[in-house]
Short mmCIF file of C-alpha atoms in Angstrom, two decimals:
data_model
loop_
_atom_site.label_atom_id
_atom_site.label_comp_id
_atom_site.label_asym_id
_atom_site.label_seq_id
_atom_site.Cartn_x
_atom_site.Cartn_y
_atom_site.Cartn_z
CA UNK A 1 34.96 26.92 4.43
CA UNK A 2 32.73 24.43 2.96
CA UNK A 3 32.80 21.06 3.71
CA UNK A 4 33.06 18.15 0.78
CA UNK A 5 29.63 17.05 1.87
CA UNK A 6 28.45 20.10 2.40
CA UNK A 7 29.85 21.29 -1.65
CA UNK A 8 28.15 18.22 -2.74
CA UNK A 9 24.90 19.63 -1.00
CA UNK A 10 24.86 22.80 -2.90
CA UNK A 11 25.97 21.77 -6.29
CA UNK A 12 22.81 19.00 -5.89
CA UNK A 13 20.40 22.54 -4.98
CA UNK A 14 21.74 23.70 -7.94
CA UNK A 15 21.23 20.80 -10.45
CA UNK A 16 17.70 19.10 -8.92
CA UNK A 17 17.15 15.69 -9.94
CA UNK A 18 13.62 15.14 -11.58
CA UNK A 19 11.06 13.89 -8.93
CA UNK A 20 11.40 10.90 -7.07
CA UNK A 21 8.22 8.83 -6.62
CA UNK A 22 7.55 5.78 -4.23
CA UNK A 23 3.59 4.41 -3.55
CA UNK A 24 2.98 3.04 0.35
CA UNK A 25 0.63 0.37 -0.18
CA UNK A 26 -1.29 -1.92 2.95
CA UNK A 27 -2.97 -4.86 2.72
CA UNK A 28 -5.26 -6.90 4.71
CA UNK A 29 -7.51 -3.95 6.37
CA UNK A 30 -9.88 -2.01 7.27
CA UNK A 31 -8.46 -3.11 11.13
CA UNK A 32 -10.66 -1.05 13.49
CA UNK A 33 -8.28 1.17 15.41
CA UNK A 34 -4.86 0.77 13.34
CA UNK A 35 -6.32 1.43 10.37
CA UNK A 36 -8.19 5.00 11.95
CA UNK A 37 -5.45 6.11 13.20
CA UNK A 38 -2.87 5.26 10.14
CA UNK A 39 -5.79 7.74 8.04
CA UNK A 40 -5.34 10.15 10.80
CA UNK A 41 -1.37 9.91 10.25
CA UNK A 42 -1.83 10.33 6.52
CA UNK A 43 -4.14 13.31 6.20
CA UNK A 44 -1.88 15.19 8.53
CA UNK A 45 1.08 14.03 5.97
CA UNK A 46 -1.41 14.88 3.37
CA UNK A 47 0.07 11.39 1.61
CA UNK A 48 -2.08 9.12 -0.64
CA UNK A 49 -1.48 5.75 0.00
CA UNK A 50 -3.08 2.30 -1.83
CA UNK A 51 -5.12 0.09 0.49
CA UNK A 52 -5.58 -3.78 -0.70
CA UNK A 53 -9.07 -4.47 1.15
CA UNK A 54 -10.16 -7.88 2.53
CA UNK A 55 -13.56 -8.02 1.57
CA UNK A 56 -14.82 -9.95 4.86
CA UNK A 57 -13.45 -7.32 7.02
CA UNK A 58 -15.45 -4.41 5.42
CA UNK A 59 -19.11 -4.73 7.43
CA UNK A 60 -18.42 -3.32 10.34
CA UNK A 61 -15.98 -0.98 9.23
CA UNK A 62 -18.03 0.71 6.30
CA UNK A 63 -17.13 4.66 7.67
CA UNK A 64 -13.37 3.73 7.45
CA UNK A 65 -13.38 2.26 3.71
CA UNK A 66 -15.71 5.63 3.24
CA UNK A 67 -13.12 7.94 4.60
CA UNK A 68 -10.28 6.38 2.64
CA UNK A 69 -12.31 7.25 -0.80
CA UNK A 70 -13.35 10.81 0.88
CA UNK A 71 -9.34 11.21 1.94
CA UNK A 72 -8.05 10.38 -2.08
CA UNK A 73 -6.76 6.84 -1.27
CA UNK A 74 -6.76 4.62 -4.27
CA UNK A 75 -8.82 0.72 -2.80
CA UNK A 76 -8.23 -2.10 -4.25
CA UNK A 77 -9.54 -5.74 -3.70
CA UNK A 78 -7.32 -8.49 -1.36
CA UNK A 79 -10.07 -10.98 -2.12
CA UNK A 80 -12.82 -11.82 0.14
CA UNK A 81 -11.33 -14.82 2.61
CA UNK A 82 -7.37 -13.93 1.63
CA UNK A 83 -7.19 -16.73 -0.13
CA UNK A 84 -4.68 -18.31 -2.60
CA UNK A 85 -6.49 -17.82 -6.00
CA UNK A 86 -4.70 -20.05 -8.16
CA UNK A 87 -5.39 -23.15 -5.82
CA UNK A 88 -9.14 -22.66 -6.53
CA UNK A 89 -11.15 -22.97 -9.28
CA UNK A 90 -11.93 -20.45 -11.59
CA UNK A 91 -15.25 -19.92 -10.60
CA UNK A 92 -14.25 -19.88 -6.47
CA UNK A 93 -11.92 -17.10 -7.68
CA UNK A 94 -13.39 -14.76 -9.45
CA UNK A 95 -15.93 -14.95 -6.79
CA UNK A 96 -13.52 -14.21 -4.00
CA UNK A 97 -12.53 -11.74 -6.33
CA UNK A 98 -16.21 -10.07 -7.41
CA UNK A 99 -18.05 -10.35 -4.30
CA UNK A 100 -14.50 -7.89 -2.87
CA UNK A 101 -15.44 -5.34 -5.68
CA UNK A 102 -19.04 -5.30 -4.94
CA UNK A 103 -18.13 -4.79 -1.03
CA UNK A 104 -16.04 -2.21 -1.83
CA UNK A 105 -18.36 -0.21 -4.59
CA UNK A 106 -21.12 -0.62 -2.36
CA UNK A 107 -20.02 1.49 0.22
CA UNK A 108 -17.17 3.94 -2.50
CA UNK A 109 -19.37 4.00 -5.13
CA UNK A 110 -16.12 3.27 -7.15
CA UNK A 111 -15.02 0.73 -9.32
CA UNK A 112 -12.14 -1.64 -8.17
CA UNK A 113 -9.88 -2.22 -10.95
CA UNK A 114 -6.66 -2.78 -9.36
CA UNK A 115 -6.20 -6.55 -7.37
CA UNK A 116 -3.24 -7.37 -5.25
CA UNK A 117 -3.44 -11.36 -5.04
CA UNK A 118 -2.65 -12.73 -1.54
CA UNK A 119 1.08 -14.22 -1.63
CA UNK A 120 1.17 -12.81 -5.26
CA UNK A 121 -0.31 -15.82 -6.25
CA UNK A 122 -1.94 -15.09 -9.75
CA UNK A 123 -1.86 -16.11 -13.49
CA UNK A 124 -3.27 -15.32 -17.04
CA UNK A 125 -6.62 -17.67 -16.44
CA UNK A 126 -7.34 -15.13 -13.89
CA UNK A 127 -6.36 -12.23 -15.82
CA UNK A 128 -8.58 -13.28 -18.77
CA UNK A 129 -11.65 -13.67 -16.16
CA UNK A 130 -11.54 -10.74 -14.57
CA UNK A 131 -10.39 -7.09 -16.25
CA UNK A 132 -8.40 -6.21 -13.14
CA UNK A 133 -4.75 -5.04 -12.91
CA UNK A 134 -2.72 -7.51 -10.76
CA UNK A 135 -0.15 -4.94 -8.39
CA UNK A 136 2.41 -6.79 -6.56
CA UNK A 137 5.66 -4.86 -4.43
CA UNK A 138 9.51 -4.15 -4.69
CA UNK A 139 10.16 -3.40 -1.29
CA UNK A 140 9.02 -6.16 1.47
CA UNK A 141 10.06 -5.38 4.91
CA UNK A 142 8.19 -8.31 6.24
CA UNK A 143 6.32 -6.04 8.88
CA UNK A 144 3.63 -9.10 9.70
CA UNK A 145 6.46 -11.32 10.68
CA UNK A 146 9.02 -9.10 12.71
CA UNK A 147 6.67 -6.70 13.94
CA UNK A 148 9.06 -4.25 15.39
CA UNK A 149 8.95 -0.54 14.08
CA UNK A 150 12.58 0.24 13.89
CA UNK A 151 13.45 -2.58 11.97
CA UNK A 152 10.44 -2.03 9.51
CA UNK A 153 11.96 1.32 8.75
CA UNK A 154 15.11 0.16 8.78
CA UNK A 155 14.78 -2.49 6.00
CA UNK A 156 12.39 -0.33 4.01
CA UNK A 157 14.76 2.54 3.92
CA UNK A 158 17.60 0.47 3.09
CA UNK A 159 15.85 -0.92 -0.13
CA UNK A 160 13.90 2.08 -1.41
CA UNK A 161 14.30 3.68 -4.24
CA UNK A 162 12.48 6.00 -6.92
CA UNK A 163 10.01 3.66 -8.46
CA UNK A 164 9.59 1.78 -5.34
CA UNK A 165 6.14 0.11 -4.66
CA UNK A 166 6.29 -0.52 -0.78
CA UNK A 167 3.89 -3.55 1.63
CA UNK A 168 3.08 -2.91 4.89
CA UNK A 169 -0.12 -4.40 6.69
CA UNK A 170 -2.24 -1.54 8.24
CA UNK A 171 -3.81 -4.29 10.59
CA UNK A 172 -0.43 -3.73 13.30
CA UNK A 173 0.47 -1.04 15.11
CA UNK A 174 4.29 -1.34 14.88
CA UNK A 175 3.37 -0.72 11.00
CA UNK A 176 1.75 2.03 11.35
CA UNK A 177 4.10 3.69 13.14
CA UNK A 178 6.42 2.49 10.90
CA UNK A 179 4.61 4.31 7.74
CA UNK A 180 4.90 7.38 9.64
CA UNK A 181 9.08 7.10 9.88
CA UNK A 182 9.32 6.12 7.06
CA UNK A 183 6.99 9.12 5.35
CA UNK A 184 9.07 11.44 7.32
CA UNK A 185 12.29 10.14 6.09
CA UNK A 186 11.39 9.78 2.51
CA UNK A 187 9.92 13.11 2.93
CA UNK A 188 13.01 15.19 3.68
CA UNK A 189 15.04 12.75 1.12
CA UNK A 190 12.58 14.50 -1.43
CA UNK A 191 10.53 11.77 -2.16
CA UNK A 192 6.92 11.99 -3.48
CA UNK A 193 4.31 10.18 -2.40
CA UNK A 194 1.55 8.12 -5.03
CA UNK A 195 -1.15 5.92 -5.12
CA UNK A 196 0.03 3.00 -6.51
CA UNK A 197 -1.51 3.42 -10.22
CA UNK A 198 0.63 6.47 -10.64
CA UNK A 199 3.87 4.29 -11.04
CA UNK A 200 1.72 1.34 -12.77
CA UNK A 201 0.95 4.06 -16.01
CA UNK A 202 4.44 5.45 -16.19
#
């Protein structure tokens, strides 16, 4: 005898849902150590993620930002200083902004076209300067300020959904573990994992 949950189970095999997409996105790296071993995590998940690069913290680092081009991650730019762009001038910006791309091109050989603005702090002067795509988030678990695994997965799990564009920080530890949960979980819910400019087209 079949349970109710376990009817509702089979008649879900029988009718599959169309695919169910979410993009894990980190900002603030390349952090020697967390960021190495959240790569490590990810190529054995074989998920792409979206990294949001601080431009400062690239020398030093250079095989890292390498490796995430080599492993299929999309990069993107998290200015040079993380800075809030729209309480500088427009010149101050856009070179916060353009000496990031040429950081991260120098070492890809890729252009940077997609920008994810420190606090989300951007506007159509800066958008008419630069031809970038701004990428912000719909699922915030605040992993910078609580910095405890569980509750990271907790909160992200609670708010996901297909469509979902998720921030974490790869520069702590208890987020990177937390990435891993929550690609498990997402994983066996039948979830799909994109770089971010997937969801951005559709």
């Amino acid at each position: 005898v079949k349970t109710g949950r376990e009817q509702e189970g089979m008649m879900a095999e029988a009718e599959p849902e169309g695919e169910k997409l979410v993009a894990l996105t980190f900002d603030d790296g390349p952090h020697k150590g967390s960021t190495e071993r959240l790569l490590a995590g990810l190529k054995e998940r074989e998920v792409k993620a979206t990294f949001f690069l601080i431009g400062s913290s690239i020398e030093g680092e250079e095989e890292l930002v390498e490796q995430m081009a080599q492993d299929g991650h999309l990069i993107g730019s998290h200015t040079f200083h993380h800075v809030q762009l729209t309480s500088l001038s427009l010149e101050e910006a856009c070179g916060e902004i353009i000496q990031t791309n040429e950081a991260i091109t120098e070492v890809t050989g890729q252009t940077v076209e997609y920008i994810r603005p420190p606090y989300g702090s951007w506007n159509s002067r800066l958008e008419c300067a630069v031809n970038m795509r701004e990428v912000g988030w719909t699922v915030d678990p605040r992993d910078w300020d609580v910095k405890n695994t569980e509750t990271i997965v907790k909160r992200v799990l609670g708010d996901v959904k297909d469509g979902s564009i998720i921030l974490l920080h790869d520069v702590y530890d208890t987020s990177v573990e937390a990435a891993f949960q929550i690609i498990d979980e997402l994983k066996a819910q039948g979830y799909t994992f994109v770089t971010v400019d997937r969801l951005l087209i559709d």
